[in-house]
CSV table of C-alpha atoms (C1' of nucleotides) in Angstrom, one decimal:
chain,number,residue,atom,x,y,z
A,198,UNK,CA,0.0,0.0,0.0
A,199,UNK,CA,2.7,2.2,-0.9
A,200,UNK,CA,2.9,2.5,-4.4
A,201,UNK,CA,1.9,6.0,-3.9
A,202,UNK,CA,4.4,6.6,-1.3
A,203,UNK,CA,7.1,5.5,-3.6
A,204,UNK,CA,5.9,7.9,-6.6
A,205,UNK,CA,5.6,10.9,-4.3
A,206,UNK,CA,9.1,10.3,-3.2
A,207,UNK,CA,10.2,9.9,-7.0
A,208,UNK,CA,8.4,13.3,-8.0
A,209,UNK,CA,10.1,15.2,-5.3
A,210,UNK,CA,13.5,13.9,-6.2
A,211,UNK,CA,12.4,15.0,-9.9
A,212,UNK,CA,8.5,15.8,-11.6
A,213,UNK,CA,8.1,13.9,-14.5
A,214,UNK,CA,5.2,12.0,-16.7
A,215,UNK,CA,4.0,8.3,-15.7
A,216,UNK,CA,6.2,7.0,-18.6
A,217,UNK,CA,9.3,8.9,-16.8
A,218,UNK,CA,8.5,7.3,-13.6
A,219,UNK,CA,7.5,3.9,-15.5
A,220,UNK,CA,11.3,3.6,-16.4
A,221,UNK,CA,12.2,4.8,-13.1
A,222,UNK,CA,10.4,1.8,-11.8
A,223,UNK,CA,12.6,-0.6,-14.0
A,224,UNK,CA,16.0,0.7,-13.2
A,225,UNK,CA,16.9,2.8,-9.8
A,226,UNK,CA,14.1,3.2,-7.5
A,227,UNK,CA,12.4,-0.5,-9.3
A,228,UNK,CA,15.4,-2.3,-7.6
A,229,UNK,CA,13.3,-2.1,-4.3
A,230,UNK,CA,9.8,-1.0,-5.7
A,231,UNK,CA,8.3,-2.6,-8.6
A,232,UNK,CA,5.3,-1.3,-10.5
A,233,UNK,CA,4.0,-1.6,-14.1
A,234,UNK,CA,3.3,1.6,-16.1
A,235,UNK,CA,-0.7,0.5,-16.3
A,236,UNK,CA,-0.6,0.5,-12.1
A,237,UNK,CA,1.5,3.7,-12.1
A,238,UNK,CA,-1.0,5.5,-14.8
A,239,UNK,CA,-3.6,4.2,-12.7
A,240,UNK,CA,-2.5,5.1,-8.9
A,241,UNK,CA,-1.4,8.8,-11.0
A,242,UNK,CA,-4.9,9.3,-11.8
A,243,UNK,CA,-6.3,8.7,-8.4
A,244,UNK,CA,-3.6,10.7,-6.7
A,245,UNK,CA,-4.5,13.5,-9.3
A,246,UNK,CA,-8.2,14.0,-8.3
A,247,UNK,CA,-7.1,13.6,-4.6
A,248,UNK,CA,-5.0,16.6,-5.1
A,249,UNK,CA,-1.8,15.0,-3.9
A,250,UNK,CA,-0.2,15.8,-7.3
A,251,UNK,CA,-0.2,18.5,-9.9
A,252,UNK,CA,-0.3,18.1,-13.8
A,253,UNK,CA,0.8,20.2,-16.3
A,254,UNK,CA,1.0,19.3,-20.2
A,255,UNK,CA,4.6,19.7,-21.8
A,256,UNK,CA,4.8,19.5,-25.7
A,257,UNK,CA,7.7,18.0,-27.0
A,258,UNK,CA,9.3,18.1,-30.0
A,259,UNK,CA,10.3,15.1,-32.0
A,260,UNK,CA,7.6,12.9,-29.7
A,261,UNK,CA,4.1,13.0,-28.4
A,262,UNK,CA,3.5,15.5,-25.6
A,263,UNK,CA,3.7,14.0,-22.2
A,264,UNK,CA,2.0,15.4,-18.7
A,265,UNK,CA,4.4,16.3,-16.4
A,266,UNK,CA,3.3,15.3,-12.6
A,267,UNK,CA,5.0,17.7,-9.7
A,268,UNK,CA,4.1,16.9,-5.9
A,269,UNK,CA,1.3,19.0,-4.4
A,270,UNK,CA,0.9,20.0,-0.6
A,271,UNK,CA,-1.3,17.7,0.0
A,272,UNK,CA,1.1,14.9,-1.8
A,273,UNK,CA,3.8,16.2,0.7
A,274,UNK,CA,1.6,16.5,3.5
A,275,UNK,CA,0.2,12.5,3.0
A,276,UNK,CA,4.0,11.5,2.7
A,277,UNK,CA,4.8,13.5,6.0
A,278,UNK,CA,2.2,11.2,7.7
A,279,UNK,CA,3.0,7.9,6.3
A,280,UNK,CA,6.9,8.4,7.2
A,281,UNK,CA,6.1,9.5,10.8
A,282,UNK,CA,4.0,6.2,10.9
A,283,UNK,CA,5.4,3.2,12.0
A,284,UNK,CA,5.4,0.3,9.5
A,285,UNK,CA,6.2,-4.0,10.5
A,286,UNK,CA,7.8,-5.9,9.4
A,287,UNK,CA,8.3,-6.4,5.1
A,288,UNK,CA,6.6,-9.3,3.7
A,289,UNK,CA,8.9,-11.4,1.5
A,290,UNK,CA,8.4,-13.6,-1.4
A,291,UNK,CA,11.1,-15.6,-2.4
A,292,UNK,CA,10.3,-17.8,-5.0
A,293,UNK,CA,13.8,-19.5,-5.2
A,294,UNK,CA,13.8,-20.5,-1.8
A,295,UNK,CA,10.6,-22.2,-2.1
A,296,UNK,CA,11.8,-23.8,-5.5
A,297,UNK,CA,14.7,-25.2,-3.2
A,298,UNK,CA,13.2,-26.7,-0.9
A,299,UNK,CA,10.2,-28.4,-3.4
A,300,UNK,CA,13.8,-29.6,-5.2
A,301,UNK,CA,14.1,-32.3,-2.4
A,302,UNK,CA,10.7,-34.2,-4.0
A,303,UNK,CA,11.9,-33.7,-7.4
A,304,UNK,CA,15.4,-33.6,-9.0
A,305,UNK,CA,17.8,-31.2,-7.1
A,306,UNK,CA,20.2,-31.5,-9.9
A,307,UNK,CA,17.8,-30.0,-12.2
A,308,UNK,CA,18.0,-26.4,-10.4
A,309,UNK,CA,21.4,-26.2,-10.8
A,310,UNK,CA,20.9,-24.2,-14.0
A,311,UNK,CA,18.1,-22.1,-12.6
A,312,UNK,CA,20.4,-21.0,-9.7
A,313,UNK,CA,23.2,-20.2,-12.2
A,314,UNK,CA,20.8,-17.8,-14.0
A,315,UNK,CA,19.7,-15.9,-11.1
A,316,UNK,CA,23.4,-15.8,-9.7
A,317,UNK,CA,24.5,-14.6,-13.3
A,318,UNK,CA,21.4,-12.0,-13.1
A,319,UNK,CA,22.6,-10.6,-9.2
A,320,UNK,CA,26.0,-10.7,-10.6
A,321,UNK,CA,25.2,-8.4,-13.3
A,322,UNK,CA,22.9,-5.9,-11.1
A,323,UNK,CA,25.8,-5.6,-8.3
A,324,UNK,CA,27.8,-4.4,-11.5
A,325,UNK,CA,25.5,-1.8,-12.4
A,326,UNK,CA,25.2,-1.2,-8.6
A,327,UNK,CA,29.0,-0.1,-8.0
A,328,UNK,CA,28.9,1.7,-11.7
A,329,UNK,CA,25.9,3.9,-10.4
A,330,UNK,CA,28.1,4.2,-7.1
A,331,UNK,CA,31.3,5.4,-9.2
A,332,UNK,CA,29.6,7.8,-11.2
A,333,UNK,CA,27.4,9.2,-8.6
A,334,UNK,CA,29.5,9.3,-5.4
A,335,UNK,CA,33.0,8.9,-6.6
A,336,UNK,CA,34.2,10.3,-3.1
A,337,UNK,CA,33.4,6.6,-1.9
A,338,UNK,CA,36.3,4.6,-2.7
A,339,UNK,CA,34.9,1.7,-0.9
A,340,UNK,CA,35.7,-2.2,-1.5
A,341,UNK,CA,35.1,-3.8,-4.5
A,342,UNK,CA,35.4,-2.3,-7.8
A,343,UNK,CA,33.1,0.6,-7.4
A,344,UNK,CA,31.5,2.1,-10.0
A,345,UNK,CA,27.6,3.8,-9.2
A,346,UNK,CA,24.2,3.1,-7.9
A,347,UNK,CA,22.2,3.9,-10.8
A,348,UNK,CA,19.6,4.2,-8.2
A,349,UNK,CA,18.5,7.7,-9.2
A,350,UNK,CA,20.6,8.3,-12.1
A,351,UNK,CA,19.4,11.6,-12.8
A,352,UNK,CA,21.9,13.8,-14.1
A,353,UNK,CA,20.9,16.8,-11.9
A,354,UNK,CA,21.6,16.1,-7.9
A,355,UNK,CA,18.4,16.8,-6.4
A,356,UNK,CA,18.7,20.3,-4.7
A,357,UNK,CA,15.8,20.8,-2.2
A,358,UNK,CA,15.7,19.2,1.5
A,359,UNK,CA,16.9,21.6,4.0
A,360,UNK,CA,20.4,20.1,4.4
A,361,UNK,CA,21.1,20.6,0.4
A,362,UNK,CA,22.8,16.9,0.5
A,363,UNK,CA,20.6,14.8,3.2
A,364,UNK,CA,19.1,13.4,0.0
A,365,UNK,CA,22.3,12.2,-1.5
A,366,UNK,CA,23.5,11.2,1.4
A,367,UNK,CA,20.7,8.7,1.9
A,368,UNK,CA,20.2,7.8,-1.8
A,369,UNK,CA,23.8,6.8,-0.6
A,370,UNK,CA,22.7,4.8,2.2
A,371,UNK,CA,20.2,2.8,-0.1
A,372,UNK,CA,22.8,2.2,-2.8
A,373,UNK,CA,25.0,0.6,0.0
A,374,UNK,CA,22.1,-1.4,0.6
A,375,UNK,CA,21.5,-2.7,-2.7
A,376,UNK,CA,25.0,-3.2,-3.0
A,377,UNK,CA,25.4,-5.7,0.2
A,378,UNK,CA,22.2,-7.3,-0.9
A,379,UNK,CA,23.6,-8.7,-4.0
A,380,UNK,CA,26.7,-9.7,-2.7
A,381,UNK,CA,25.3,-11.7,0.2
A,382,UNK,CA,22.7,-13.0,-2.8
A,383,UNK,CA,25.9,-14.3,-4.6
A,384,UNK,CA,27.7,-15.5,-1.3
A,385,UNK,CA,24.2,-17.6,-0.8
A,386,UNK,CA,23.9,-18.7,-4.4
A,387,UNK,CA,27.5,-20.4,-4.4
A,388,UNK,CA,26.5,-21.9,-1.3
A,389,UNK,CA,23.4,-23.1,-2.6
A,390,UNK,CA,25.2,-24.2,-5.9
A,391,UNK,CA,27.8,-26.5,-3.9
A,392,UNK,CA,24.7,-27.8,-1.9
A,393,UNK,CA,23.1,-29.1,-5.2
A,394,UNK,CA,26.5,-30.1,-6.9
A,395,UNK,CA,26.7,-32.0,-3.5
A,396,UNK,CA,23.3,-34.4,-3.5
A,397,UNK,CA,23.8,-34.6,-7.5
A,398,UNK,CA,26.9,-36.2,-7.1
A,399,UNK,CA,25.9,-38.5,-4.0
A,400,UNK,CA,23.1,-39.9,-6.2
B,47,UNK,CA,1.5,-16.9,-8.5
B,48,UNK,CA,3.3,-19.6,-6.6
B,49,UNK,CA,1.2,-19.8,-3.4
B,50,UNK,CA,-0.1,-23.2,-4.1
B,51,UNK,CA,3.7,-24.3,-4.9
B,52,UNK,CA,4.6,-23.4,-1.7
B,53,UNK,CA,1.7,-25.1,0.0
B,54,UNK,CA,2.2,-28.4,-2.3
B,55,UNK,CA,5.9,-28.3,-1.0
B,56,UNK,CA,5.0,-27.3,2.7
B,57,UNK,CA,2.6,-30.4,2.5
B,58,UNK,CA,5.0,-32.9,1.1
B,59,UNK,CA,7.0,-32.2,4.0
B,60,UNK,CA,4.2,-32.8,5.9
B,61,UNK,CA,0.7,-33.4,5.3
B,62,UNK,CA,-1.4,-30.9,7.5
B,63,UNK,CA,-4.8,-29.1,8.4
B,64,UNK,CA,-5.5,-25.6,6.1
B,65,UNK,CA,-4.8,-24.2,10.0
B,66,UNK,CA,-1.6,-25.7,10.2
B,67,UNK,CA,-0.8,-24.6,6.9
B,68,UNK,CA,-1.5,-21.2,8.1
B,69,UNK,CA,0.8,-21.7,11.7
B,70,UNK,CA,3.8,-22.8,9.1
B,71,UNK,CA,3.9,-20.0,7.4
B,72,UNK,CA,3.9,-17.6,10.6
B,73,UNK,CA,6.9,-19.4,10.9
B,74,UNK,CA,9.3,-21.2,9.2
B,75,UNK,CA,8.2,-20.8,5.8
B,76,UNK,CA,6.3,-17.5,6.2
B,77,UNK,CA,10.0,-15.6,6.7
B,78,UNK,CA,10.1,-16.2,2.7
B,79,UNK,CA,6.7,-16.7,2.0
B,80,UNK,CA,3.9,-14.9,3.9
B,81,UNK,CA,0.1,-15.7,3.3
B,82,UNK,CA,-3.1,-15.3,5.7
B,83,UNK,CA,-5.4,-18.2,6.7
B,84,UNK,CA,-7.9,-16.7,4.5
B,85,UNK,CA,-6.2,-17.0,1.3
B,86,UNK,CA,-4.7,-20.3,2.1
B,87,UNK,CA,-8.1,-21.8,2.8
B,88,UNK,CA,-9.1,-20.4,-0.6
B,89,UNK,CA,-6.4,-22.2,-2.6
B,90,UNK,CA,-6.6,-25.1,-0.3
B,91,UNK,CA,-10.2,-25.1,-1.9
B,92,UNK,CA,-9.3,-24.6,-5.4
B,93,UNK,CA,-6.2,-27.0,-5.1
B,94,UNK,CA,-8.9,-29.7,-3.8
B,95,UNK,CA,-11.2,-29.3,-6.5
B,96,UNK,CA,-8.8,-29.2,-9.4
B,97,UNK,CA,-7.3,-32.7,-7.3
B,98,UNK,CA,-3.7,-31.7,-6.4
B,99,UNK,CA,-4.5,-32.6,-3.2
B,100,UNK,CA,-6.8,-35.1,-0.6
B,101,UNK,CA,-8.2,-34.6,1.8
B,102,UNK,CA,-9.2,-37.0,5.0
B,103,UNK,CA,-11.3,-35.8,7.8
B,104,UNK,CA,-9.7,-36.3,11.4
B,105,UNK,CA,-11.4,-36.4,14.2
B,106,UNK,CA,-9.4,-34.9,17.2
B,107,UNK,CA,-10.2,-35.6,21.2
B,108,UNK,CA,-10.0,-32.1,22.6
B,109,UNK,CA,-10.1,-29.9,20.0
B,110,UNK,CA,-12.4,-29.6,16.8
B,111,UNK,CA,-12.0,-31.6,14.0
B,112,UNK,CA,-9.9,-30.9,11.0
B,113,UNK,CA,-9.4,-31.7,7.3
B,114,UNK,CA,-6.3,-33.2,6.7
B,115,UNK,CA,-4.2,-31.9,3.4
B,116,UNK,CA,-2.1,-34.2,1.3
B,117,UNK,CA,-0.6,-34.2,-2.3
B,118,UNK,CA,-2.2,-36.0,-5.2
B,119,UNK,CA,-0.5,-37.2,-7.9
B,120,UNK,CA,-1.7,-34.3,-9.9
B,121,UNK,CA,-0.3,-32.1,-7.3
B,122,UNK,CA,2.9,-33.4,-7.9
B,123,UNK,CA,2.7,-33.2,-11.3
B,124,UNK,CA,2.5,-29.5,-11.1
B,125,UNK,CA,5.1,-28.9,-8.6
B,126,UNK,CA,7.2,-30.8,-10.9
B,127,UNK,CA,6.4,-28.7,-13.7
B,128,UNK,CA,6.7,-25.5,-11.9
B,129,UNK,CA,9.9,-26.6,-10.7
B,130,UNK,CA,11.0,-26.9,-13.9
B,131,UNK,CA,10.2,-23.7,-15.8
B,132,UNK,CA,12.6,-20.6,-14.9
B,133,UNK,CA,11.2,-17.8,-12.8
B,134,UNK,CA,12.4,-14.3,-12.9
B,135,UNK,CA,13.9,-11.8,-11.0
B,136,UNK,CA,12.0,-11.5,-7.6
B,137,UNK,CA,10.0,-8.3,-7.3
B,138,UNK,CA,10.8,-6.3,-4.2
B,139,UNK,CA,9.1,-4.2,-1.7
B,140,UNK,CA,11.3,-2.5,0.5
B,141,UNK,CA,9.2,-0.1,2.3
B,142,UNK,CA,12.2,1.0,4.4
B,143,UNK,CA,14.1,2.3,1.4
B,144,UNK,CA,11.6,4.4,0.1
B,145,UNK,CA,11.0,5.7,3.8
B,146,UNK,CA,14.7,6.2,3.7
B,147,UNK,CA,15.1,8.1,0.2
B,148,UNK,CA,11.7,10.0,1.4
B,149,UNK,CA,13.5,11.2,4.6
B,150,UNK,CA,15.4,13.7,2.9
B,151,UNK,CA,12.3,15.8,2.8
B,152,UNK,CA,11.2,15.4,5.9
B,153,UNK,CA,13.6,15.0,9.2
B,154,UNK,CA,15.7,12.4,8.7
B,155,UNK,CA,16.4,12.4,12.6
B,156,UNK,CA,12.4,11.6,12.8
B,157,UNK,CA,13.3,8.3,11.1
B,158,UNK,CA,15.7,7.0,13.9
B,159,UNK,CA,13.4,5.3,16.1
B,160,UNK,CA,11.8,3.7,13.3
B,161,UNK,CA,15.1,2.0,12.0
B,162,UNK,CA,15.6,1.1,15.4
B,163,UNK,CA,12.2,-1.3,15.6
B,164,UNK,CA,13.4,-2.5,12.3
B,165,UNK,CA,17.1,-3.6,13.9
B,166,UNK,CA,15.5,-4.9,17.2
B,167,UNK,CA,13.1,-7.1,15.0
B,168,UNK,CA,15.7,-8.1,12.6
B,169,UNK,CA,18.3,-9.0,15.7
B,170,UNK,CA,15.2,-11.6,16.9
B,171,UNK,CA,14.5,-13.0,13.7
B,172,UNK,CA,18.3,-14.1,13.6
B,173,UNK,CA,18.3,-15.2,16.7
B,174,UNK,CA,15.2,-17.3,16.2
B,175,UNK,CA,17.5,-18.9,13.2
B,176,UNK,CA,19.9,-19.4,15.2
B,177,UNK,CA,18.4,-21.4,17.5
B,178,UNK,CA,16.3,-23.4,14.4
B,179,UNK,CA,19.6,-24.4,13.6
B,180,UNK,CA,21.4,-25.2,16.5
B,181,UNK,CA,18.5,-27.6,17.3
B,182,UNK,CA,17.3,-28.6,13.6
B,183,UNK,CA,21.4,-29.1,12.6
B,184,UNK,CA,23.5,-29.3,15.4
B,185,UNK,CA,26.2,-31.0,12.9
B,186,UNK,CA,26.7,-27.2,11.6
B,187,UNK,CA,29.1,-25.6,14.4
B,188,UNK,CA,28.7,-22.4,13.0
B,189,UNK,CA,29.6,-19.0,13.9
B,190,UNK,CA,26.6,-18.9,16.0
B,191,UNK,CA,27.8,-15.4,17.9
B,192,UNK,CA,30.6,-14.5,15.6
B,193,UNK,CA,30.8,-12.2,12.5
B,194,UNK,CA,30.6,-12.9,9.1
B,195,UNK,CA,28.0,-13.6,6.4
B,196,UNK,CA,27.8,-17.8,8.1
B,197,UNK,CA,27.8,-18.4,4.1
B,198,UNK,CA,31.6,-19.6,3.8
B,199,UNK,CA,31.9,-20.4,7.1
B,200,UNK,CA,29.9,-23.2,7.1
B,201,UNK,CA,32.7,-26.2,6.6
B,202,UNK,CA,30.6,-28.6,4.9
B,203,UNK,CA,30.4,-32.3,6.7
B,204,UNK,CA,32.2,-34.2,4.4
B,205,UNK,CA,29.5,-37.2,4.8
B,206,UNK,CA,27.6,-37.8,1.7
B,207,UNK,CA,23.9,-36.8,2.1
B,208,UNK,CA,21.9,-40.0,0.9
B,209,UNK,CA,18.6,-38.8,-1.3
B,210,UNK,CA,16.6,-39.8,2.0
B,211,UNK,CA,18.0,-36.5,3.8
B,212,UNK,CA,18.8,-34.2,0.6
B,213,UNK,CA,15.1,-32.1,2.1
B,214,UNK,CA,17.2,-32.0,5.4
B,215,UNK,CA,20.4,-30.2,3.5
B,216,UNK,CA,18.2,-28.1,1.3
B,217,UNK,CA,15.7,-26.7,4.0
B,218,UNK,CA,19.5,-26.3,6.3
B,219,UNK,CA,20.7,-24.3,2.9
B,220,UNK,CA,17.6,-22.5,2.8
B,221,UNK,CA,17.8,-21.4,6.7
B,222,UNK,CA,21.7,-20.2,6.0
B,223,UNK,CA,20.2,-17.8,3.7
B,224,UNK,CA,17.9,-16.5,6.3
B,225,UNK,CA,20.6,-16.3,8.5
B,226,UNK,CA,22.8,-14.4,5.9
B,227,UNK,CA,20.1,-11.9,5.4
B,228,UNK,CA,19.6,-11.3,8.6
B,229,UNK,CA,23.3,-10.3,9.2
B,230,UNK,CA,23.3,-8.3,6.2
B,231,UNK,CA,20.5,-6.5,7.5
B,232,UNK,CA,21.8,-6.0,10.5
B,233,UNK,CA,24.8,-4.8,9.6
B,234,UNK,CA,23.3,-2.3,6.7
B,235,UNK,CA,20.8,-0.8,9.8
B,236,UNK,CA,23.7,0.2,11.6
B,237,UNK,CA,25.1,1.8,8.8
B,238,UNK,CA,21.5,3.3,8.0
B,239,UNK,CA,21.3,4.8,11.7
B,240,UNK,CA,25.4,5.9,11.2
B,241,UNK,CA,24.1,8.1,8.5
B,242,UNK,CA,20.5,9.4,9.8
B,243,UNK,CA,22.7,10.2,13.0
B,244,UNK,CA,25.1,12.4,11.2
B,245,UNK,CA,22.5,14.0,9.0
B,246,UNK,CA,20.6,15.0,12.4
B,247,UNK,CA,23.7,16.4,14.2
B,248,UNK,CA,24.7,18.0,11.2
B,249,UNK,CA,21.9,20.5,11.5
C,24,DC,C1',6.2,1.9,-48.0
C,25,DT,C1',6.1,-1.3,-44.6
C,26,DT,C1',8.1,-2.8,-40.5
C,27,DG,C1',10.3,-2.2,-36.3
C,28,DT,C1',11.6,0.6,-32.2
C,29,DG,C1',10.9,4.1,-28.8
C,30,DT,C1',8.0,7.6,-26.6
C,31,DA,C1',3.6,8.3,-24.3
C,32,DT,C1',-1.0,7.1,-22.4
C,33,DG,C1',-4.7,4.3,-21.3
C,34,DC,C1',-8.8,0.5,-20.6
C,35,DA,C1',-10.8,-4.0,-19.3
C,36,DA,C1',-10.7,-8.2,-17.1
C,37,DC,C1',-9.0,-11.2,-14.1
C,38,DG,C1',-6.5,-13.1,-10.2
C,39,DA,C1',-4.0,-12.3,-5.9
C,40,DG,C1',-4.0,-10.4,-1.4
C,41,DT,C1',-6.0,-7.9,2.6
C,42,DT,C1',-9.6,-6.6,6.0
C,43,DG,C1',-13.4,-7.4,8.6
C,44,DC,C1',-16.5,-10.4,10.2
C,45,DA,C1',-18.8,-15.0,11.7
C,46,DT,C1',-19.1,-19.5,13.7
C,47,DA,C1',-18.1,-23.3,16.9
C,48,DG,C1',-16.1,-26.6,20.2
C,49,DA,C1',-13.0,-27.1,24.2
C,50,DA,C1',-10.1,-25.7,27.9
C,51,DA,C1',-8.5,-22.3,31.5
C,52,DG,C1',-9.1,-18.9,34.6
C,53,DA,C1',-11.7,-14.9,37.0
D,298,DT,C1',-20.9,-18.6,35.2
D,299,DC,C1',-18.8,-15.6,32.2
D,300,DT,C1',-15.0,-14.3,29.6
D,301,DT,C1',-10.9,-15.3,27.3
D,302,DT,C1',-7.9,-18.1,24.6
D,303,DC,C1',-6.8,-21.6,21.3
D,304,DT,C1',-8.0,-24.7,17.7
D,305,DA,C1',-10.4,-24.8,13.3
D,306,DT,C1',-13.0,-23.2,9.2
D,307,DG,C1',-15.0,-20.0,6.3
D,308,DC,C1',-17.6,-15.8,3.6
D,309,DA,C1',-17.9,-11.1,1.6
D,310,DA,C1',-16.2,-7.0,0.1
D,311,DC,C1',-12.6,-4.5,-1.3
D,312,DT,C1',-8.1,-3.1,-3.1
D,313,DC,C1',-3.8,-4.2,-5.3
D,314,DG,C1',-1.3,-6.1,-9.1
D,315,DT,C1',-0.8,-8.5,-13.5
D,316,DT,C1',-1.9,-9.6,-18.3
D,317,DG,C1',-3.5,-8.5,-22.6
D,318,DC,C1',-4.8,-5.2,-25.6
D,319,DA,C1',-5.2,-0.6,-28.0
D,320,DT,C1',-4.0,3.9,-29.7
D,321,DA,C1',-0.9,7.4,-31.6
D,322,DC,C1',3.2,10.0,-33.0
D,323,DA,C1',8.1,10.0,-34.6
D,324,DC,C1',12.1,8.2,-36.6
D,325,DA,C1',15.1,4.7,-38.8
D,326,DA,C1',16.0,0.7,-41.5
D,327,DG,C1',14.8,-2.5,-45.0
DNA sequence: CTTGTGTATGCAACGAGTTGCATAGAAAGA
DNA sequence: TCTTTCTATGCAACTCGTTGCATACACAAG
């Protein structure tokens, strides 16, 4: 129930149309939020007649005109509320582990190749992890490789909370995030990957 | 979509009432895959009538009686299939994050105590794995208080895993995840409060 | 000149998931 | 005795999310 929460907070880092914030959803802010453009036309609509947002139509040139969506009071007022309420515990869905465990009443050998694609698929979104971090916060010349978050790869740094770079600093903060993420994903995924090499080979 | 997987491999582990179903996934297989007795009473229902599973009344001294769940053949069938066909990258929803990113317009000190229920819950949840393992593997001396990710530092026992206990080393592969998460999230938290600290002070 | 790709917006239908409520037997305690 | 708690099952209403489809403009390649 927070779809909305998660579009406010993309419009105040930058206004843009639903098909800006679509392809914000597959790349930087999608890496912990998903949402289809249909939901996020939908959920714009809604938060349009509530007054949360405002529109204002944009002409382009060399593509259809788009509606550009900026944050209204209300919009920042409703995201006030929700951050100064408590929230439990995230709900998970983790379809590999579940695949993992049904592999014991089936052939664990046969995952072996599933695994390697999502280990091959964390592998390459820790890359473009520690790209985004190079290019956006070069001053962190942390382990690994690092190279950017692509987490909100605008060009422009935001420039509005009070402290001009709180929001860098915890666009920051969720980068790191992502970044230990994948690396205990791939840390797992070997471990799982020896486990099944393990009862394949014991057959 | 893969509810009624999880339940078909929940009830191959063990056959069990819709309540039960529901008490497993509180625990143990809720902390990947969450789902209210509601919905699970639903699919139960649909699972039954499409015949992936049986079901067996059983009376109970004591209590009320309850409908025993167990797979079918056709159940199987479809697990097997599922098992089989690659899923994709798991969606997230990391309310946190965006809470976090949307912090930089509002006080990111405000956030503190928030982060802090998140670490306290996060600390039991490990602890809870912890002490699955230690009872459910007591073969794996691992770290149990020490650092690290417990991924690597889990020596494998060199004894070959017969098919009969290949569930055992998947669901104890499985529960090493949890645990790595955990620690990961732990770890990230501190860093998380680290940062909103600064930000506040920096005032 | 047709096809394909990218930008830009949207509807309709369906299935998944949540919330609130209801029932009912049995045990435990006030 | 009355209330609460635990086991056990379920309906109804609603919202959220996904899937499939449709439209329309612009540009580039074949």
């Amino acid at each position: 129930m927070a779809l909305e929460h998660a579009i406010l907070v993309s419009l105040l880092e930058k206004p843009g149309s639903g098909y800006e914030l679509a392809r914000r959803f597959e790349r930087s802010i999608g890496y912990f939020w998903t949402a289809s453009h249909q939901q996020i036309y939908r959920v714009l609509k809604r938060m349009e007649s509530d007054g949360w947002v405002d529109v204002r139509d944009v002409p382009q040139q060399g593509r259809p005109d788009k509606k550009e969506y900026s944050v209204a009071a209300l919009g920042r007022d409703a995201l006030a509320g929700w951050l100064h309420e408590p929230i439990q515990p995230e709900s998970v869905r983790h379809d590999l582990a579940v695949k993992i465990r049904g592999a014991a009443f089936d052939d664990p050998a046969a995952l072996i190749r599933e695994v390697e694609r999502h280990r091959q698929a964390h592998t390459e979104r820790l890359a473009h992890y520690l790209a985004g971090q190079a290019r956006d916060f070069p001053e962190s010349r942390s382990p690994g490789t690092g190279a950017g978050t692509g987490l909100d790869s605008d060009p422009h740094p935001v420039a509005l909370p009070s402290p001009p770079d709180a929001g860098r600093e915890l666009q920051h903060v969720v980068l790191r995030g992502g970044i230990a993420y994948e690396r205990m994903m791939l840390d797992w995924l070997d471990d799982v990957l020896a486990t099944l090499r393990r009862l394949g080979s014991a057959r």
